[in-house]
């Protein structure tokens, strides 16, 4: 049966403050159709605006986190079609979430799926997860940041080794290269990602957002400018209630209650 494109991303609330967005197109190994991209961008925007959501988990299913862009949607496209699809705008909206985003990767994370994991902040991978940028094998190249984010994560020589051969690599290799934050048993991927998200959700959200913001912006900046940005962001946190609360709780030997103010 044809895939019902109206429900290709599911929204779950596994814990307080945590939203899990699940790409759910198993018949196509979670290939990122335009509709998946639209729904991901839309739901991440909602998470960004929600006062309840403090951390997001992106997940797929046991066989695939996402096996790339949908090749069947692109096979007959020309340059102008590709330009008009506005994929880049949707992708930017997906990457723009100011809140921490954790990828929970089981199965294949290939092409655009590998890039989707790369635009998350933390990647938890199952032992049998498979990563790769196989675009070259079908006559194209990464278009969701893979040439840049993979290189930033693992360095030029490892990145080009995989970008130019299209070879798939496993979770342990991805971890050794620095692409993956943590490797766990396949069954433990989502529980681990959700538990980490819960811990982050209990942190002061403004501090979490500023840490992410300074890390991301700092990657594009000369060190001195980035360090200045870091200092300014730190000083800004001294006008939040959560800074007063965090330090008071430490001194009073009690658990802090952060409110995001
Ligand atoms: N797009 C469309 N359909 C797919 C995709 C995909 N990327 N991946 C798998 N499918 C479909 C298959 O066609 C098959 O459909 P059907 O049952 O109708 O024949 C079904 O999913 C199951 O696939 P397989 O039978 O191949 O399953 P296996 O478990 O044997 O293999 C693999 C799984 C290894 C993931 C294999 O399917 C594969 O190699 N897929 C393609 C991976 C790939 O090349 N990804 C890169 C795509 S290009 C990209 O991501 C960058 C594009 C940048 C531009 C973005 C603009 C839109």
Tab-separated table of C-alpha atoms and ligand atoms in Angstrom:
chain	number	residue	atom	x	y	z
A	1	UNK	CA	0.000	0.000	0.000
A	2	UNK	CA	1.185	3.564	-0.624
A	3	UNK	CA	2.658	5.358	2.381
A	4	UNK	CA	0.234	7.625	4.258
A	5	UNK	CA	2.238	10.847	4.156
A	6	UNK	CA	0.002	12.616	6.656
A	7	UNK	CA	1.542	10.715	9.580
A	8	UNK	CA	5.220	10.346	8.783
A	9	UNK	CA	6.466	12.043	11.952
A	10	UNK	CA	4.949	11.115	15.300
A	11	UNK	CA	5.105	13.264	18.390
A	12	UNK	CA	5.526	11.496	21.733
A	13	UNK	CA	5.851	12.888	25.263
A	14	UNK	CA	7.934	10.280	27.093
A	15	UNK	CA	8.644	12.453	30.155
A	16	UNK	CA	8.081	15.890	31.618
A	17	UNK	CA	9.837	18.511	29.533
A	18	UNK	CA	10.826	15.994	26.860
A	19	UNK	CA	9.337	15.670	23.367
A	20	UNK	CA	10.251	12.735	21.143
A	21	UNK	CA	9.802	13.208	17.385
A	22	UNK	CA	9.749	9.883	15.563
A	23	UNK	CA	10.266	9.605	11.824
A	24	UNK	CA	7.828	6.839	10.951
A	25	UNK	CA	8.052	5.763	7.333
A	26	UNK	CA	9.348	2.233	7.849
A	27	UNK	CA	8.321	0.923	4.411
A	28	UNK	CA	10.892	3.318	2.904
A	29	UNK	CA	13.496	2.863	5.672
A	30	UNK	CA	12.415	6.279	6.958
A	31	UNK	CA	13.639	8.024	3.800
A	32	UNK	CA	13.172	11.755	4.231
A	33	UNK	CA	10.349	12.666	1.877
A	34	UNK	CA	9.423	16.319	1.498
A	35	UNK	CA	6.527	15.650	3.865
A	36	UNK	CA	8.861	14.219	6.540
A	37	UNK	CA	10.999	17.335	6.184
A	38	UNK	CA	7.973	19.642	6.464
A	39	UNK	CA	6.665	17.850	9.540
A	40	UNK	CA	10.066	17.728	11.242
A	41	UNK	CA	10.600	21.453	10.688
A	42	UNK	CA	7.061	22.199	11.890
A	43	UNK	CA	7.222	20.094	15.049
A	44	UNK	CA	10.702	21.329	15.957
A	45	UNK	CA	9.398	24.881	15.587
A	46	UNK	CA	6.556	23.992	17.980
A	47	UNK	CA	9.057	22.502	20.441
A	48	UNK	CA	11.132	25.675	20.211
A	49	UNK	CA	8.113	27.853	21.033
A	50	UNK	CA	6.623	25.623	23.744
A	51	UNK	CA	7.324	26.650	27.316
A	52	UNK	CA	6.936	23.028	28.426
A	53	UNK	CA	9.536	21.461	26.148
A	54	UNK	CA	13.108	21.643	27.379
A	55	UNK	CA	14.801	18.896	25.389
A	56	UNK	CA	13.938	17.088	22.166
A	57	UNK	CA	14.772	13.530	21.093
A	58	UNK	CA	14.762	12.662	17.382
A	59	UNK	CA	14.270	8.972	16.713
A	60	UNK	CA	13.350	6.531	13.977
A	61	UNK	CA	12.591	2.839	14.181
A	62	UNK	CA	14.729	-0.276	14.792
A	63	UNK	CA	15.698	-0.680	11.117
A	64	UNK	CA	16.406	2.922	10.280
A	65	UNK	CA	16.881	6.307	11.841
A	66	UNK	CA	16.611	7.532	8.238
A	67	UNK	CA	18.071	6.037	5.042
A	68	UNK	CA	18.551	9.416	3.398
A	69	UNK	CA	16.621	11.727	1.156
A	70	UNK	CA	13.812	9.982	-0.684
A	71	UNK	CA	15.555	8.830	-3.876
A	72	UNK	CA	12.240	8.070	-5.582
A	73	UNK	CA	11.143	11.703	-5.102
A	74	UNK	CA	14.410	13.021	-6.589
A	75	UNK	CA	15.179	10.586	-9.384
A	76	UNK	CA	13.524	12.601	-12.169
A	77	UNK	CA	14.108	16.068	-10.715
A	78	UNK	CA	16.064	18.765	-12.530
A	79	UNK	CA	18.064	21.622	-11.077
A	80	UNK	CA	15.103	24.000	-11.098
A	81	UNK	CA	12.839	21.421	-9.406
A	82	UNK	CA	15.437	20.967	-6.696
A	83	UNK	CA	15.775	24.724	-6.234
A	84	UNK	CA	12.014	25.192	-6.040
A	85	UNK	CA	11.457	22.479	-3.464
A	86	UNK	CA	12.874	24.668	-0.741
A	87	UNK	CA	14.573	21.753	0.997
A	88	UNK	CA	17.235	24.039	2.355
A	89	UNK	CA	14.676	26.291	4.087
A	90	UNK	CA	13.083	23.282	5.768
A	91	UNK	CA	16.488	21.950	6.724
A	92	UNK	CA	17.533	25.296	8.207
A	93	UNK	CA	14.303	25.407	10.213
A	94	UNK	CA	15.098	21.912	11.494
A	95	UNK	CA	18.631	22.902	12.481
A	96	UNK	CA	17.463	26.150	14.082
A	97	UNK	CA	15.891	24.671	17.234
A	98	UNK	CA	17.514	26.575	20.114
A	99	UNK	CA	16.779	23.775	22.590
A	100	UNK	CA	19.001	20.732	22.986
A	101	UNK	CA	18.202	17.975	20.484
A	102	UNK	CA	19.388	14.375	20.961
A	103	UNK	CA	19.475	11.893	18.072
A	104	UNK	CA	18.573	8.325	19.059
A	105	UNK	CA	20.009	6.322	16.172
A	106	UNK	CA	19.077	2.711	15.531
A	107	UNK	CA	19.699	1.034	12.177
A	108	UNK	CA	20.617	3.065	9.110
A	109	UNK	CA	21.559	6.733	9.273
A	110	UNK	CA	22.618	7.278	5.671
A	111	UNK	CA	22.896	10.342	3.483
A	112	UNK	CA	20.356	12.905	4.642
A	113	UNK	CA	19.682	10.607	7.624
A	114	UNK	CA	23.307	10.827	8.700
A	115	UNK	CA	23.089	14.594	8.207
A	116	UNK	CA	19.914	14.714	10.287
A	117	UNK	CA	21.824	13.038	13.121
A	118	UNK	CA	24.694	15.493	12.598
A	119	UNK	CA	22.462	18.496	13.091
A	120	UNK	CA	21.444	17.174	16.485
A	121	UNK	CA	23.516	18.192	19.493
A	122	UNK	CA	24.137	14.758	20.971
A	123	UNK	CA	24.050	11.420	19.141
A	124	UNK	CA	23.235	8.201	21.005
A	125	UNK	CA	23.740	5.207	18.714
A	126	UNK	CA	22.885	1.531	18.955
A	127	UNK	CA	25.715	-0.955	18.572
A	128	UNK	CA	24.422	-2.058	15.154
A	129	UNK	CA	23.672	1.436	13.824
A	130	UNK	CA	25.147	2.128	10.384
A	131	UNK	CA	26.281	5.562	9.295
A	132	UNK	CA	27.427	6.849	5.943
A	133	UNK	CA	27.235	9.453	3.210
A	134	UNK	CA	26.607	7.238	0.180
A	135	UNK	CA	25.365	10.078	-2.061
A	136	UNK	CA	28.338	9.797	-4.403
A	137	UNK	CA	27.226	6.279	-5.300
A	138	UNK	CA	24.017	7.652	-6.820
A	139	UNK	CA	25.660	10.510	-8.669
A	140	UNK	CA	25.188	13.325	-6.209
A	141	UNK	CA	26.729	14.624	-3.009
A	142	UNK	CA	25.514	15.526	0.490
A	143	UNK	CA	23.202	18.538	0.567
A	144	UNK	CA	22.191	18.769	4.208
A	145	UNK	CA	25.517	19.917	5.601
A	146	UNK	CA	27.376	16.604	5.436
A	147	UNK	CA	30.453	18.017	3.711
A	148	UNK	CA	30.792	20.573	6.506
A	149	UNK	CA	29.372	18.999	9.676
A	150	UNK	CA	30.975	15.603	9.124
A	151	UNK	CA	34.315	17.295	8.481
A	152	UNK	CA	33.923	19.439	11.590
A	153	UNK	CA	33.109	16.346	13.653
A	154	UNK	CA	35.758	13.922	12.417
A	155	UNK	CA	38.380	15.961	10.520
A	156	UNK	CA	39.181	16.290	6.826
A	157	UNK	CA	40.924	12.989	6.192
A	158	UNK	CA	38.337	10.738	7.821
A	159	UNK	CA	35.475	12.766	6.327
A	160	UNK	CA	36.773	12.598	2.749
A	161	UNK	CA	37.558	8.923	3.155
A	162	UNK	CA	33.841	8.297	3.698
A	163	UNK	CA	32.420	11.082	1.490
A	164	UNK	CA	34.408	9.917	-1.545
A	165	UNK	CA	33.849	6.155	-1.175
A	166	UNK	CA	30.303	6.239	0.183
A	167	UNK	CA	31.336	3.425	2.544
A	168	UNK	CA	29.054	2.713	5.466
A	169	UNK	CA	30.600	2.643	8.956
A	170	UNK	CA	29.412	1.232	12.247
A	171	UNK	CA	28.627	2.819	15.585
A	172	UNK	CA	31.974	1.945	17.166
A	173	UNK	CA	33.866	3.542	14.279
A	174	UNK	CA	31.551	6.583	14.473
A	175	UNK	CA	32.258	6.843	18.189
A	176	UNK	CA	36.020	6.474	17.717
A	177	UNK	CA	35.934	9.261	15.094
A	178	UNK	CA	33.953	11.594	17.319
A	179	UNK	CA	30.717	11.574	15.324
A	180	UNK	CA	28.733	9.781	18.023
A	181	UNK	CA	28.439	10.786	21.697
A	182	UNK	CA	27.633	7.385	23.160
A	183	UNK	CA	27.185	3.804	21.907
A	184	UNK	CA	24.772	1.529	23.779
A	185	UNK	CA	22.942	-1.757	23.153
A	186	UNK	CA	20.305	-1.352	20.421
A	187	UNK	CA	17.457	-1.822	22.912
A	188	UNK	CA	18.934	0.813	25.198
A	189	UNK	CA	19.134	3.612	22.589
A	190	UNK	CA	15.814	5.292	23.247
A	191	UNK	CA	15.807	4.766	27.048
A	192	UNK	CA	19.342	6.210	27.185
A	193	UNK	CA	18.439	9.194	24.991
A	194	UNK	CA	15.254	9.848	26.976
A	195	UNK	CA	17.061	9.544	30.326
A	196	UNK	CA	19.684	12.019	29.117
A	197	UNK	CA	16.934	14.319	27.846
A	198	UNK	CA	15.267	14.164	31.285
A	199	UNK	CA	18.496	15.175	32.966
A	200	UNK	CA	18.929	18.068	30.538
A	201	UNK	CA	15.259	19.028	30.977
A	202	UNK	CA	15.897	19.387	34.713
A	203	UNK	CA	18.722	21.873	34.070
A	204	UNK	CA	18.117	25.619	33.856
A	205	UNK	CA	16.778	25.996	30.299
A	206	UNK	CA	18.244	29.432	29.634
A	207	UNK	CA	21.704	28.144	30.508
A	208	UNK	CA	21.144	25.124	28.245
A	209	UNK	CA	20.090	27.339	25.334
A	210	UNK	CA	23.009	29.704	25.775
A	211	UNK	CA	25.512	26.843	25.991
A	212	UNK	CA	24.155	25.434	22.723
A	213	UNK	CA	24.083	28.873	21.125
A	214	UNK	CA	27.660	29.727	22.049
A	215	UNK	CA	28.995	26.323	20.960
A	216	UNK	CA	27.210	26.541	17.594
A	217	UNK	CA	28.071	30.178	16.844
A	218	UNK	CA	31.555	29.778	18.202
A	219	UNK	CA	32.305	27.060	15.640
A	220	UNK	CA	32.038	29.697	12.883
A	221	UNK	CA	34.082	32.350	14.661
A	222	UNK	CA	37.684	33.204	15.401
A	223	UNK	CA	38.568	32.042	18.935
A	224	UNK	CA	38.815	35.535	20.449
A	225	UNK	CA	35.363	36.552	19.208
A	226	UNK	CA	33.893	33.259	20.374
A	227	UNK	CA	35.417	33.663	23.815
A	228	UNK	CA	33.937	37.149	24.057
A	229	UNK	CA	30.541	35.724	23.121
A	230	UNK	CA	30.981	33.101	25.844
A	231	UNK	CA	31.810	35.728	28.468
A	232	UNK	CA	28.806	37.882	27.508
A	233	UNK	CA	26.491	34.873	27.641
A	234	UNK	CA	27.815	33.883	31.058
A	235	UNK	CA	27.282	37.416	32.371
A	236	UNK	CA	23.747	37.414	30.970
A	237	UNK	CA	22.890	34.343	33.060
A	238	UNK	CA	23.632	36.357	36.200
A	239	UNK	CA	20.390	38.237	35.619
A	240	UNK	CA	18.301	35.049	35.676
A	241	UNK	CA	16.440	33.702	38.700
A	242	UNK	CA	17.778	30.267	37.909
A	243	UNK	CA	21.345	31.439	38.617
A	244	UNK	CA	20.255	32.700	42.051
A	245	UNK	CA	18.300	29.500	42.650
A	246	UNK	CA	21.119	27.185	41.511
A	247	UNK	CA	23.709	28.818	43.716
A	248	UNK	CA	21.367	29.198	46.710
A	249	UNK	CA	20.418	25.518	46.448
A	250	UNK	CA	24.074	24.541	46.415
A	251	UNK	CA	24.818	26.602	49.517
A	252	UNK	CA	21.689	25.391	51.318
A	253	UNK	CA	22.459	21.753	50.359
A	254	UNK	CA	19.091	21.165	48.650
A	255	UNK	CA	17.959	20.299	45.127
A	256	UNK	CA	17.421	23.332	42.878
A	257	UNK	CA	14.050	23.995	41.220
A	258	UNK	CA	14.683	25.755	37.925
A	259	UNK	CA	11.897	27.713	36.273
A	260	UNK	CA	13.456	29.028	33.085
A	261	UNK	CA	13.316	32.596	34.332
B	1	LIG	N1	14.800	6.723	-0.719
B	1	LIG	C1	13.682	6.083	-1.149
B	1	LIG	N2	13.387	4.809	-0.809
B	1	LIG	C2	14.258	4.133	-0.041
B	1	LIG	C3	15.444	4.734	0.442
B	1	LIG	C4	15.704	6.099	0.062
B	1	LIG	N3	16.779	6.754	0.477
B	1	LIG	N4	16.106	3.835	1.185
B	1	LIG	C5	15.359	2.701	1.176
B	1	LIG	N5	14.250	2.890	0.441
B	1	LIG	C6	13.184	1.917	0.168
B	1	LIG	C7	13.615	0.890	-0.864
B	1	LIG	O1	13.478	1.401	-2.177
B	1	LIG	C8	12.676	-0.243	-0.562
B	1	LIG	O2	11.423	0.064	-1.145
B	1	LIG	P1	10.565	-1.111	-1.903
B	1	LIG	O3	10.193	-2.051	-0.782
B	1	LIG	O4	9.409	-0.349	-2.460
B	1	LIG	O5	11.462	-1.717	-2.883
B	1	LIG	C9	12.510	-0.156	0.957
B	1	LIG	O6	12.890	1.164	1.324
B	1	LIG	C10	13.385	-1.117	1.699
B	1	LIG	O7	14.707	-0.935	1.234
B	1	LIG	P2	15.697	-2.164	0.921
B	1	LIG	O8	14.923	-3.306	0.375
B	1	LIG	O9	16.819	-1.633	0.104
B	1	LIG	O10	16.138	-2.500	2.432
B	1	LIG	P3	17.526	-3.115	2.944
B	1	LIG	O11	17.326	-3.350	4.395
B	1	LIG	O12	17.948	-4.254	2.065
B	1	LIG	O13	18.615	-1.941	2.710
B	1	LIG	C11	19.455	0.322	2.876
B	1	LIG	C12	18.508	-0.752	3.448
B	1	LIG	C13	20.916	-0.126	3.009
B	1	LIG	C14	19.194	1.573	3.680
B	1	LIG	C15	19.166	0.530	1.370
B	1	LIG	O14	17.763	0.701	1.217
B	1	LIG	C16	19.838	1.738	0.783
B	1	LIG	O15	20.999	1.673	0.402
B	1	LIG	N6	19.098	2.891	0.668
B	1	LIG	C17	19.581	4.083	0.030
B	1	LIG	C18	20.589	4.807	0.905
B	1	LIG	C19	21.086	6.056	0.228
B	1	LIG	O16	21.675	6.039	-0.849
B	1	LIG	N7	20.857	7.227	0.872
B	1	LIG	C20	21.297	8.503	0.353
B	1	LIG	C21	20.198	9.173	-0.416
B	1	LIG	S1	20.703	10.744	-1.123
B	1	LIG	C22	20.693	11.839	0.180
B	1	LIG	O17	20.301	11.524	1.250
B	1	LIG	C23	21.230	13.260	-0.022
B	1	LIG	C24	20.326	14.059	-0.886
B	1	LIG	C25	20.691	15.515	-0.805
B	1	LIG	C26	19.645	16.377	-1.493
B	1	LIG	C27	18.447	16.598	-0.595
B	1	LIG	C28	17.336	17.256	-1.403
B	1	LIG	C29	15.993	16.555	-1.262
